[in-house]
Amino acid sequence: AHTSVLVAAVGDIAEGEALQVPAERTGHHDTISVFHDDGTYYALDDTCSHGQASLADGWIENGEVECPLHSARFCLRSGEPQCMPATLAARTHRVEVVAGEIWLHPG
Ligand code: FES
């Protein structure tokens, strides 16, 4: 079963940064990364849908993350690929901010 986890306090993930949450903490099959873009937090499976790259190492901007390996971009909200070479969506997860704490609800 998937477990909701406390990821960090608001302020611990800088704007334009991401934090990895290892699979051991969530029960999910992959590391999940929580991304901070312009005051909003999003969560996607960390491994790029195109290959072996960590999206947490990518470039976060304008509601998207760009893969560091071949530069595919994914919508942080929907996980949908925005350009080649990725064709498969990134799996998304629910993030909730409660009383200054960032919670991840893996789905
Ligand atoms: Fe991400 Fe190729 S591994 S675009």
PDB file of N, CA and C and ligand atoms in Angstrom:
ATOM      1  N   ALA A   1       0.841  -1.199   0.000  1.00  0.00           N
ATOM      2  CA  ALA A   1       0.000   0.000   0.000  1.00  0.00           C
ATOM      3  C   ALA A   1       0.872   1.244   0.000  1.00  0.00           C
ATOM      4  N   HIS A   2       0.331   2.284  -0.569  1.00  0.00           N
ATOM      5  CA  HIS A   2       1.081   3.533  -0.611  1.00  0.00           C
ATOM      6  C   HIS A   2       0.835   4.324   0.670  1.00  0.00           C
ATOM      7  N   THR A   3       1.868   4.985   1.119  1.00  0.00           N
ATOM      8  CA  THR A   3       1.810   5.715   2.371  1.00  0.00           C
ATOM      9  C   THR A   3       2.011   7.199   2.113  1.00  0.00           C
ATOM     10  N   SER A   4       1.148   8.027   2.684  1.00  0.00           N
ATOM     11  CA  SER A   4       1.377   9.468   2.606  1.00  0.00           C
ATOM     12  C   SER A   4       2.576   9.825   3.466  1.00  0.00           C
ATOM     13  N   VAL A   5       3.410  10.717   2.971  1.00  0.00           N
ATOM     14  CA  VAL A   5       4.607  11.063   3.726  1.00  0.00           C
ATOM     15  C   VAL A   5       4.766  12.579   3.830  1.00  0.00           C
ATOM     16  N   LEU A   6       5.302  12.973   4.953  1.00  0.00           N
ATOM     17  CA  LEU A   6       5.708  14.362   5.157  1.00  0.00           C
ATOM     18  C   LEU A   6       7.041  14.549   4.443  1.00  0.00           C
ATOM     19  N   VAL A   7       7.053  15.431   3.444  1.00  0.00           N
ATOM     20  CA  VAL A   7       8.228  15.598   2.585  1.00  0.00           C
ATOM     21  C   VAL A   7       9.196  16.615   3.174  1.00  0.00           C
ATOM     22  N   ALA A   8       8.675  17.749   3.558  1.00  0.00           N
ATOM     23  CA  ALA A   8       9.527  18.845   4.002  1.00  0.00           C
ATOM     24  C   ALA A   8       8.619  19.956   4.503  1.00  0.00           C
ATOM     25  N   ALA A   9       9.228  20.926   5.129  1.00  0.00           N
ATOM     26  CA  ALA A   9       8.494  22.141   5.461  1.00  0.00           C
ATOM     27  C   ALA A   9       8.542  23.076   4.260  1.00  0.00           C
ATOM     28  N   VAL A  10       7.476  23.861   4.099  1.00  0.00           N
ATOM     29  CA  VAL A  10       7.499  24.904   3.068  1.00  0.00           C
ATOM     30  C   VAL A  10       8.731  25.781   3.335  1.00  0.00           C
ATOM     31  N   GLY A  11       9.490  26.062   2.299  1.00  0.00           N
ATOM     32  CA  GLY A  11      10.725  26.818   2.484  1.00  0.00           C
ATOM     33  C   GLY A  11      11.949  25.927   2.407  1.00  0.00           C
ATOM     34  N   ASP A  12      11.755  24.626   2.635  1.00  0.00           N
ATOM     35  CA  ASP A  12      12.898  23.705   2.554  1.00  0.00           C
ATOM     36  C   ASP A  12      13.225  23.317   1.113  1.00  0.00           C
ATOM     37  N   ILE A  13      12.239  23.458   0.215  1.00  0.00           N
ATOM     38  CA  ILE A  13      12.511  23.207  -1.207  1.00  0.00           C
ATOM     39  C   ILE A  13      12.477  24.560  -1.898  1.00  0.00           C
ATOM     40  N   ALA A  14      13.612  25.022  -2.330  1.00  0.00           N
ATOM     41  CA  ALA A  14      13.691  26.347  -2.939  1.00  0.00           C
ATOM     42  C   ALA A  14      12.936  26.368  -4.264  1.00  0.00           C
ATOM     43  N   GLU A  15      12.480  27.549  -4.660  1.00  0.00           N
ATOM     44  CA  GLU A  15      11.838  27.721  -5.968  1.00  0.00           C
ATOM     45  C   GLU A  15      12.800  27.237  -7.059  1.00  0.00           C
ATOM     46  N   GLY A  16      12.276  26.391  -7.962  1.00  0.00           N
ATOM     47  CA  GLY A  16      13.102  25.849  -9.041  1.00  0.00           C
ATOM     48  C   GLY A  16      13.893  24.617  -8.658  1.00  0.00           C
ATOM     49  N   GLU A  17      13.642  24.113  -7.438  1.00  0.00           N
ATOM     50  CA  GLU A  17      14.352  22.920  -6.985  1.00  0.00           C
ATOM     51  C   GLU A  17      13.373  21.761  -6.818  1.00  0.00           C
ATOM     52  N   ALA A  18      13.937  20.565  -6.656  1.00  0.00           N
ATOM     53  CA  ALA A  18      13.123  19.378  -6.422  1.00  0.00           C
ATOM     54  C   ALA A  18      13.752  18.550  -5.322  1.00  0.00           C
ATOM     55  N   LEU A  19      12.915  17.771  -4.650  1.00  0.00           N
ATOM     56  CA  LEU A  19      13.391  16.899  -3.584  1.00  0.00           C
ATOM     57  C   LEU A  19      12.912  15.481  -3.878  1.00  0.00           C
ATOM     58  N   GLN A  20      13.821  14.534  -3.801  1.00  0.00           N
ATOM     59  CA  GLN A  20      13.477  13.131  -4.050  1.00  0.00           C
ATOM     60  C   GLN A  20      12.940  12.475  -2.781  1.00  0.00           C
ATOM     61  N   VAL A  21      11.884  11.685  -2.961  1.00  0.00           N
ATOM     62  CA  VAL A  21      11.344  10.891  -1.856  1.00  0.00           C
ATOM     63  C   VAL A  21      11.517   9.424  -2.253  1.00  0.00           C
ATOM     64  N   PRO A  22      12.408   8.706  -1.561  1.00  0.00           N
ATOM     65  CA  PRO A  22      12.717   7.335  -1.974  1.00  0.00           C
ATOM     66  C   PRO A  22      11.524   6.398  -1.855  1.00  0.00           C
ATOM     67  N   ALA A  23      11.513   5.372  -2.705  1.00  0.00           N
ATOM     68  CA  ALA A  23      10.409   4.416  -2.751  1.00  0.00           C
ATOM     69  C   ALA A  23      10.162   3.756  -1.397  1.00  0.00           C
ATOM     70  N   GLU A  24      11.217   3.574  -0.598  1.00  0.00           N
ATOM     71  CA  GLU A  24      11.046   2.933   0.717  1.00  0.00           C
ATOM     72  C   GLU A  24      10.093   3.738   1.599  1.00  0.00           C
ATOM     73  N   ARG A  25      10.036   5.028   1.379  1.00  0.00           N
ATOM     74  CA  ARG A  25       9.196   5.864   2.248  1.00  0.00           C
ATOM     75  C   ARG A  25       7.737   5.867   1.825  1.00  0.00           C
ATOM     76  N   THR A  26       7.465   5.584   0.556  1.00  0.00           N
ATOM     77  CA  THR A  26       6.103   5.736   0.038  1.00  0.00           C
ATOM     78  C   THR A  26       5.448   4.408  -0.316  1.00  0.00           C
ATOM     79  N   GLY A  27       6.237   3.360  -0.523  1.00  0.00           N
ATOM     80  CA  GLY A  27       5.686   2.105  -1.020  1.00  0.00           C
ATOM     81  C   GLY A  27       5.404   2.133  -2.512  1.00  0.00           C
ATOM     82  N   HIS A  28       5.745   3.241  -3.163  1.00  0.00           N
ATOM     83  CA  HIS A  28       5.564   3.358  -4.611  1.00  0.00           C
ATOM     84  C   HIS A  28       6.727   2.639  -5.303  1.00  0.00           C
ATOM     85  N   HIS A  29       6.563   2.303  -6.596  1.00  0.00           N
ATOM     86  CA  HIS A  29       7.611   1.512  -7.258  1.00  0.00           C
ATOM     87  C   HIS A  29       8.838   2.345  -7.635  1.00  0.00           C
ATOM     88  N   ASP A  30       8.703   3.629  -7.678  1.00  0.00           N
ATOM     89  CA  ASP A  30       9.830   4.482  -8.085  1.00  0.00           C
ATOM     90  C   ASP A  30      10.023   5.580  -7.039  1.00  0.00           C
ATOM     91  N   THR A  31      11.213   6.130  -7.014  1.00  0.00           N
ATOM     92  CA  THR A  31      11.404   7.389  -6.299  1.00  0.00           C
ATOM     93  C   THR A  31      10.438   8.411  -6.876  1.00  0.00           C
ATOM     94  N   ILE A  32       9.854   9.220  -6.015  1.00  0.00           N
ATOM     95  CA  ILE A  32       8.978  10.304  -6.466  1.00  0.00           C
ATOM     96  C   ILE A  32       9.694  11.612  -6.176  1.00  0.00           C
ATOM     97  N   SER A  33       9.630  12.550  -7.090  1.00  0.00           N
ATOM     98  CA  SER A  33      10.234  13.848  -6.831  1.00  0.00           C
ATOM     99  C   SER A  33       9.156  14.911  -6.668  1.00  0.00           C
ATOM    100  N   VAL A  34       9.376  15.763  -5.682  1.00  0.00           N
ATOM    101  CA  VAL A  34       8.476  16.883  -5.425  1.00  0.00           C
ATOM    102  C   VAL A  34       9.165  18.144  -5.941  1.00  0.00           C
ATOM    103  N   PHE A  35       8.483  18.836  -6.849  1.00  0.00           N
ATOM    104  CA  PHE A  35       9.047  19.991  -7.545  1.00  0.00           C
ATOM    105  C   PHE A  35       8.402  21.278  -7.038  1.00  0.00           C
ATOM    106  N   HIS A  36       9.196  22.301  -6.872  1.00  0.00           N
ATOM    107  CA  HIS A  36       8.672  23.612  -6.486  1.00  0.00           C
ATOM    108  C   HIS A  36       8.837  24.569  -7.655  1.00  0.00           C
ATOM    109  N   ASP A  37       7.700  24.967  -8.225  1.00  0.00           N
ATOM    110  CA  ASP A  37       7.720  25.946  -9.311  1.00  0.00           C
ATOM    111  C   ASP A  37       6.817  27.111  -8.948  1.00  0.00           C
ATOM    112  N   ASP A  38       7.398  28.244  -8.698  1.00  0.00           N
ATOM    113  CA  ASP A  38       6.643  29.486  -8.515  1.00  0.00           C
ATOM    114  C   ASP A  38       5.571  29.378  -7.424  1.00  0.00           C
ATOM    115  N   GLY A  39       5.955  28.826  -6.287  1.00  0.00           N
ATOM    116  CA  GLY A  39       5.043  28.795  -5.152  1.00  0.00           C
ATOM    117  C   GLY A  39       4.113  27.596  -5.108  1.00  0.00           C
ATOM    118  N   THR A  40       4.169  26.757  -6.133  1.00  0.00           N
ATOM    119  CA  THR A  40       3.327  25.567  -6.175  1.00  0.00           C
ATOM    120  C   THR A  40       4.210  24.325  -6.196  1.00  0.00           C
ATOM    121  N   TYR A  41       3.715  23.278  -5.539  1.00  0.00           N
ATOM    122  CA  TYR A  41       4.452  22.014  -5.453  1.00  0.00           C
ATOM    123  C   TYR A  41       3.743  20.959  -6.271  1.00  0.00           C
ATOM    124  N   TYR A  42       4.536  20.143  -6.959  1.00  0.00           N
ATOM    125  CA  TYR A  42       4.020  19.083  -7.817  1.00  0.00           C
ATOM    126  C   TYR A  42       4.841  17.825  -7.559  1.00  0.00           C
ATOM    127  N   ALA A  43       4.263  16.663  -7.842  1.00  0.00           N
ATOM    128  CA  ALA A  43       5.030  15.424  -7.685  1.00  0.00           C
ATOM    129  C   ALA A  43       4.873  14.546  -8.921  1.00  0.00           C
ATOM    130  N   LEU A  44       6.011  14.027  -9.369  1.00  0.00           N
ATOM    131  CA  LEU A  44       6.058  13.105 -10.504  1.00  0.00           C
ATOM    132  C   LEU A  44       6.983  11.948 -10.148  1.00  0.00           C
ATOM    133  N   ASP A  45       6.773  10.809 -10.815  1.00  0.00           N
ATOM    134  CA  ASP A  45       7.786   9.759 -10.741  1.00  0.00           C
ATOM    135  C   ASP A  45       9.115  10.374 -11.157  1.00  0.00           C
ATOM    136  N   ASP A  46      10.168  10.019 -10.417  1.00  0.00           N
ATOM    137  CA  ASP A  46      11.452  10.673 -10.643  1.00  0.00           C
ATOM    138  C   ASP A  46      12.127  10.231 -11.938  1.00  0.00           C
ATOM    139  N   THR A  47      11.961   8.959 -12.301  1.00  0.00           N
ATOM    140  CA  THR A  47      12.649   8.454 -13.489  1.00  0.00           C
ATOM    141  C   THR A  47      11.911   8.922 -14.743  1.00  0.00           C
ATOM    142  N   CYS A  48      12.652   9.522 -15.655  1.00  0.00           N
ATOM    143  CA  CYS A  48      12.069  10.002 -16.915  1.00  0.00           C
ATOM    144  C   CYS A  48      11.392   8.859 -17.648  1.00  0.00           C
ATOM    145  N   SER A  49      10.259   9.137 -18.304  1.00  0.00           N
ATOM    146  CA  SER A  49       9.533   8.091 -19.041  1.00  0.00           C
ATOM    147  C   SER A  49      10.296   7.670 -20.292  1.00  0.00           C
ATOM    148  N   HIS A  50      11.328   8.419 -20.675  1.00  0.00           N
ATOM    149  CA  HIS A  50      12.082   8.103 -21.884  1.00  0.00           C
ATOM    150  C   HIS A  50      13.343   7.309 -21.619  1.00  0.00           C
ATOM    151  N   GLY A  51      13.914   7.410 -20.424  1.00  0.00           N
ATOM    152  CA  GLY A  51      15.178   6.710 -20.178  1.00  0.00           C
ATOM    153  C   GLY A  51      15.607   6.835 -18.738  1.00  0.00           C
ATOM    154  N   GLN A  52      16.841   6.488 -18.494  1.00  0.00           N
ATOM    155  CA  GLN A  52      17.335   6.443 -17.121  1.00  0.00           C
ATOM    156  C   GLN A  52      17.912   7.792 -16.716  1.00  0.00           C
ATOM    157  N   ALA A  53      17.037   8.707 -16.421  1.00  0.00           N
ATOM    158  CA  ALA A  53      17.455  10.019 -15.946  1.00  0.00           C
ATOM    159  C   ALA A  53      16.540  10.427 -14.808  1.00  0.00           C
ATOM    160  N   SER A  54      17.082  11.198 -13.885  1.00  0.00           N
ATOM    161  CA  SER A  54      16.322  11.681 -12.747  1.00  0.00           C
ATOM    162  C   SER A  54      15.758  13.061 -13.052  1.00  0.00           C
ATOM    163  N   LEU A  55      14.428  13.165 -13.039  1.00  0.00           N
ATOM    164  CA  LEU A  55      13.823  14.470 -13.329  1.00  0.00           C
ATOM    165  C   LEU A  55      14.123  15.491 -12.232  1.00  0.00           C
ATOM    166  N   ALA A  56      14.493  15.000 -11.036  1.00  0.00           N
ATOM    167  CA  ALA A  56      14.871  15.936  -9.969  1.00  0.00           C
ATOM    168  C   ALA A  56      16.108  16.748 -10.357  1.00  0.00           C
ATOM    169  N   ASP A  57      16.892  16.214 -11.289  1.00  0.00           N
ATOM    170  CA  ASP A  57      18.084  16.935 -11.761  1.00  0.00           C
ATOM    171  C   ASP A  57      17.767  17.853 -12.935  1.00  0.00           C
ATOM    172  N   GLY A  58      16.490  17.917 -13.310  1.00  0.00           N
ATOM    173  CA  GLY A  58      16.111  18.684 -14.492  1.00  0.00           C
ATOM    174  C   GLY A  58      15.927  20.168 -14.207  1.00  0.00           C
ATOM    175  N   TRP A  59      15.537  20.863 -15.263  1.00  0.00           N
ATOM    176  CA  TRP A  59      15.339  22.310 -15.214  1.00  0.00           C
ATOM    177  C   TRP A  59      13.848  22.580 -15.015  1.00  0.00           C
ATOM    178  N   ILE A  60      13.507  23.296 -13.960  1.00  0.00           N
ATOM    179  CA  ILE A  60      12.110  23.522 -13.581  1.00  0.00           C
ATOM    180  C   ILE A  60      11.740  24.967 -13.889  1.00  0.00           C
ATOM    181  N   GLU A  61      10.733  25.128 -14.747  1.00  0.00           N
ATOM    182  CA  GLU A  61      10.359  26.483 -15.148  1.00  0.00           C
ATOM    183  C   GLU A  61       9.000  26.455 -15.840  1.00  0.00           C
ATOM    184  N   ASN A  62       8.208  27.495 -15.621  1.00  0.00           N
ATOM    185  CA  ASN A  62       6.937  27.674 -16.348  1.00  0.00           C
ATOM    186  C   ASN A  62       6.032  26.451 -16.273  1.00  0.00           C
ATOM    187  N   GLY A  63       5.963  25.820 -15.115  1.00  0.00           N
ATOM    188  CA  GLY A  63       5.068  24.691 -14.952  1.00  0.00           C
ATOM    189  C   GLY A  63       5.551  23.418 -15.612  1.00  0.00           C
ATOM    190  N   GLU A  64       6.819  23.392 -15.984  1.00  0.00           N
ATOM    191  CA  GLU A  64       7.364  22.217 -16.656  1.00  0.00           C
ATOM    192  C   GLU A  64       8.708  21.846 -16.039  1.00  0.00           C
ATOM    193  N   VAL A  65       9.080  20.564 -16.237  1.00  0.00           N
ATOM    194  CA  VAL A  65      10.445  20.152 -15.907  1.00  0.00           C
ATOM    195  C   VAL A  65      11.071  19.590 -17.181  1.00  0.00           C
ATOM    196  N   GLU A  66      12.315  19.981 -17.416  1.00  0.00           N
ATOM    197  CA  GLU A  66      13.039  19.507 -18.599  1.00  0.00           C
ATOM    198  C   GLU A  66      14.033  18.437 -18.175  1.00  0.00           C
ATOM    199  N   CYS A  67      13.945  17.276 -18.803  1.00  0.00           N
ATOM    200  CA  CYS A  67      14.834  16.170 -18.477  1.00  0.00           C
ATOM    201  C   CYS A  67      16.292  16.555 -18.745  1.00  0.00           C
ATOM    202  N   PRO A  68      17.182  16.219 -17.800  1.00  0.00           N
ATOM    203  CA  PRO A  68      18.586  16.601 -17.974  1.00  0.00           C
ATOM    204  C   PRO A  68      19.314  15.793 -19.045  1.00  0.00           C
ATOM    205  N   LEU A  69      18.710  14.666 -19.485  1.00  0.00           N
ATOM    206  CA  LEU A  69      19.450  13.803 -20.416  1.00  0.00           C
ATOM    207  C   LEU A  69      19.204  14.154 -21.882  1.00  0.00           C
ATOM    208  N   HIS A  70      17.907  14.175 -22.309  1.00  0.00           N
ATOM    209  CA  HIS A  70      17.613  14.475 -23.728  1.00  0.00           C
ATOM    210  C   HIS A  70      16.647  15.638 -23.880  1.00  0.00           C
ATOM    211  N   SER A  71      16.412  16.360 -22.785  1.00  0.00           N
ATOM    212  CA  SER A  71      15.659  17.618 -22.844  1.00  0.00           C
ATOM    213  C   SER A  71      14.178  17.495 -23.182  1.00  0.00           C
ATOM    214  N   ALA A  72      13.581  16.315 -22.990  1.00  0.00           N
ATOM    215  CA  ALA A  72      12.121  16.267 -23.069  1.00  0.00           C
ATOM    216  C   ALA A  72      11.569  17.112 -21.926  1.00  0.00           C
ATOM    217  N   ARG A  73      10.437  17.773 -22.167  1.00  0.00           N
ATOM    218  CA  ARG A  73       9.797  18.564 -21.115  1.00  0.00           C
ATOM    219  C   ARG A  73       8.456  17.932 -20.750  1.00  0.00           C
ATOM    220  N   PHE A  74       8.162  17.944 -19.442  1.00  0.00           N
ATOM    221  CA  PHE A  74       6.906  17.385 -18.934  1.00  0.00           C
ATOM    222  C   PHE A  74       6.144  18.466 -18.195  1.00  0.00           C
ATOM    223  N   CYS A  75       4.825  18.493 -18.408  1.00  0.00           N
ATOM    224  CA  CYS A  75       3.964  19.372 -17.625  1.00  0.00           C
ATOM    225  C   CYS A  75       3.962  18.871 -16.183  1.00  0.00           C
ATOM    226  N   LEU A  76       4.267  19.732 -15.242  1.00  0.00           N
ATOM    227  CA  LEU A  76       4.320  19.312 -13.843  1.00  0.00           C
ATOM    228  C   LEU A  76       2.934  18.962 -13.320  1.00  0.00           C
ATOM    229  N   ARG A  77       1.900  19.598 -13.843  1.00  0.00           N
ATOM    230  CA  ARG A  77       0.550  19.363 -13.344  1.00  0.00           C
ATOM    231  C   ARG A  77      -0.026  18.039 -13.871  1.00  0.00           C
ATOM    232  N   SER A  78       0.132  17.799 -15.173  1.00  0.00           N
ATOM    233  CA  SER A  78      -0.505  16.631 -15.801  1.00  0.00           C
ATOM    234  C   SER A  78       0.463  15.485 -16.052  1.00  0.00           C
ATOM    235  N   GLY A  79       1.756  15.774 -16.082  1.00  0.00           N
ATOM    236  CA  GLY A  79       2.755  14.770 -16.424  1.00  0.00           C
ATOM    237  C   GLY A  79       2.908  14.553 -17.916  1.00  0.00           C
ATOM    238  N   GLU A  80       2.075  15.236 -18.724  1.00  0.00           N
ATOM    239  CA  GLU A  80       2.106  15.003 -20.171  1.00  0.00           C
ATOM    240  C   GLU A  80       3.408  15.540 -20.783  1.00  0.00           C
ATOM    241  N   PRO A  81       4.003  14.748 -21.704  1.00  0.00           N
ATOM    242  CA  PRO A  81       5.201  15.231 -22.382  1.00  0.00           C
ATOM    243  C   PRO A  81       4.843  16.398 -23.301  1.00  0.00           C
ATOM    244  N   GLN A  82       5.712  17.387 -23.337  1.00  0.00           N
ATOM    245  CA  GLN A  82       5.463  18.595 -24.132  1.00  0.00           C
ATOM    246  C   GLN A  82       6.258  18.605 -25.431  1.00  0.00           C
ATOM    247  N   CYS A  83       7.224  17.706 -25.522  1.00  0.00           N
ATOM    248  CA  CYS A  83       8.044  17.657 -26.743  1.00  0.00           C
ATOM    249  C   CYS A  83       8.775  16.332 -26.787  1.00  0.00           C
ATOM    250  N   MET A  84       9.298  16.010 -27.944  1.00  0.00           N
ATOM    251  CA  MET A  84      10.126  14.820 -28.120  1.00  0.00           C
ATOM    252  C   MET A  84      11.420  15.012 -27.329  1.00  0.00           C
ATOM    253  N   PRO A  85      12.108  13.900 -26.981  1.00  0.00           N
ATOM    254  CA  PRO A  85      11.826  12.533 -27.426  1.00  0.00           C
ATOM    255  C   PRO A  85      10.862  11.752 -26.534  1.00  0.00           C
ATOM    256  N   ALA A  86      10.343  12.327 -25.469  1.00  0.00           N
ATOM    257  CA  ALA A  86       9.425  11.566 -24.623  1.00  0.00           C
ATOM    258  C   ALA A  86       8.045  11.497 -25.273  1.00  0.00           C
ATOM    259  N   THR A  87       7.411  10.349 -25.173  1.00  0.00           N
ATOM    260  CA  THR A  87       6.053  10.183 -25.698  1.00  0.00           C
ATOM    261  C   THR A  87       5.090   9.713 -24.613  1.00  0.00           C
ATOM    262  N   LEU A  88       5.632   9.171 -23.528  1.00  0.00           N
ATOM    263  CA  LEU A  88       4.799   8.682 -22.433  1.00  0.00           C
ATOM    264  C   LEU A  88       4.747   9.725 -21.324  1.00  0.00           C
ATOM    265  N   ALA A  89       3.582   9.818 -20.692  1.00  0.00           N
ATOM    266  CA  ALA A  89       3.426  10.767 -19.587  1.00  0.00           C
ATOM    267  C   ALA A  89       4.213  10.306 -18.360  1.00  0.00           C
ATOM    268  N   ALA A  90       4.602  11.262 -17.568  1.00  0.00           N
ATOM    269  CA  ALA A  90       5.157  10.976 -16.250  1.00  0.00           C
ATOM    270  C   ALA A  90       3.987  10.774 -15.295  1.00  0.00           C
ATOM    271  N   ARG A  91       4.081   9.787 -14.419  1.00  0.00           N
ATOM    272  CA  ARG A  91       2.993   9.586 -13.472  1.00  0.00           C
ATOM    273  C   ARG A  91       3.000  10.704 -12.428  1.00  0.00           C
ATOM    274  N   THR A  92       1.827  11.241 -12.175  1.00  0.00           N
ATOM    275  CA  THR A  92       1.711  12.348 -11.225  1.00  0.00           C
ATOM    276  C   THR A  92       1.194  11.842  -9.879  1.00  0.00           C
ATOM    277  N   HIS A  93       1.442  12.607  -8.853  1.00  0.00           N
ATOM    278  CA  HIS A  93       0.980  12.285  -7.502  1.00  0.00           C
ATOM    279  C   HIS A  93       0.472  13.566  -6.853  1.00  0.00           C
ATOM    280  N   ARG A  94      -0.381  13.370  -5.847  1.00  0.00           N
ATOM    281  CA  ARG A  94      -1.008  14.526  -5.209  1.00  0.00           C
ATOM    282  C   ARG A  94      -0.103  15.093  -4.125  1.00  0.00           C
ATOM    283  N   VAL A  95       0.032  16.386  -4.120  1.00  0.00           N
ATOM    284  CA  VAL A  95       0.805  17.094  -3.102  1.00  0.00           C
ATOM    285  C   VAL A  95      -0.136  18.055  -2.394  1.00  0.00           C
ATOM    286  N   GLU A  96       0.012  18.160  -1.104  1.00  0.00           N
ATOM    287  CA  GLU A  96      -0.870  19.000  -0.300  1.00  0.00           C
ATOM    288  C   GLU A  96      -0.002  19.769   0.691  1.00  0.00           C
ATOM    289  N   VAL A  97      -0.286  21.041   0.839  1.00  0.00           N
ATOM    290  CA  VAL A  97       0.405  21.841   1.848  1.00  0.00           C
ATOM    291  C   VAL A  97      -0.565  22.067   2.999  1.00  0.00           C
ATOM    292  N   VAL A  98      -0.188  21.603   4.176  1.00  0.00           N
ATOM    293  CA  VAL A  98      -1.024  21.717   5.372  1.00  0.00           C
ATOM    294  C   VAL A  98      -0.196  22.347   6.476  1.00  0.00           C
ATOM    295  N   ALA A  99      -0.640  23.498   6.923  1.00  0.00           N
ATOM    296  CA  ALA A  99       0.019  24.162   8.054  1.00  0.00           C
ATOM    297  C   ALA A  99       1.536  24.249   7.864  1.00  0.00           C
ATOM    298  N   GLY A 100       1.925  24.644   6.634  1.00  0.00           N
ATOM    299  CA  GLY A 100       3.347  24.860   6.381  1.00  0.00           C
ATOM    300  C   GLY A 100       4.147  23.600   6.136  1.00  0.00           C
ATOM    301  N   GLU A 101       3.452  22.466   6.022  1.00  0.00           N
ATOM    302  CA  GLU A 101       4.133  21.212   5.731  1.00  0.00           C
ATOM    303  C   GLU A 101       3.694  20.688   4.381  1.00  0.00           C
ATOM    304  N   ILE A 102       4.664  20.146   3.638  1.00  0.00           N
ATOM    305  CA  ILE A 102       4.384  19.591   2.315  1.00  0.00           C
ATOM    306  C   ILE A 102       4.183  18.088   2.453  1.00  0.00           C
ATOM    307  N   TRP A 103       2.995  17.620   2.087  1.00  0.00           N
ATOM    308  CA  TRP A 103       2.662  16.200   2.159  1.00  0.00           C
ATOM    309  C   TRP A 103       2.523  15.637   0.756  1.00  0.00           C
ATOM    310  N   LEU A 104       3.016  14.410   0.597  1.00  0.00           N
ATOM    311  CA  LEU A 104       2.907  13.693  -0.670  1.00  0.00           C
ATOM    312  C   LEU A 104       1.950  12.526  -0.483  1.00  0.00           C
ATOM    313  N   HIS A 105       0.983  12.427  -1.392  1.00  0.00           N
ATOM    314  CA  HIS A 105       0.034  11.315  -1.362  1.00  0.00           C
ATOM    315  C   HIS A 105       0.229  10.504  -2.642  1.00  0.00           C
ATOM    316  N   PRO A 106       1.037   9.468  -2.587  1.00  0.00           N
ATOM    317  CA  PRO A 106       1.322   8.708  -3.807  1.00  0.00           C
ATOM    318  C   PRO A 106       0.067   8.026  -4.332  1.00  0.00           C
ATOM    319  N   GLY A 107      -0.104   8.023  -5.623  1.00  0.00           N
ATOM    320  CA  GLY A 107      -1.265   7.370  -6.223  1.00  0.00           C
ATOM    321  C   GLY A 107      -0.844   6.382  -7.281  1.00  0.00           C
TER     322      GLY A 107
HETATM  323 FE1  FES B   1      14.594  11.940 -20.375  1.00  0.00          FE
HETATM  324 FE2  FES B   1      15.591  10.887 -22.615  1.00  0.00          FE
HETATM  325  S1  FES B   1      15.871  10.213 -20.593  1.00  0.00           S
HETATM  326  S2  FES B   1      14.357  12.659 -22.404  1.00  0.00           S
END
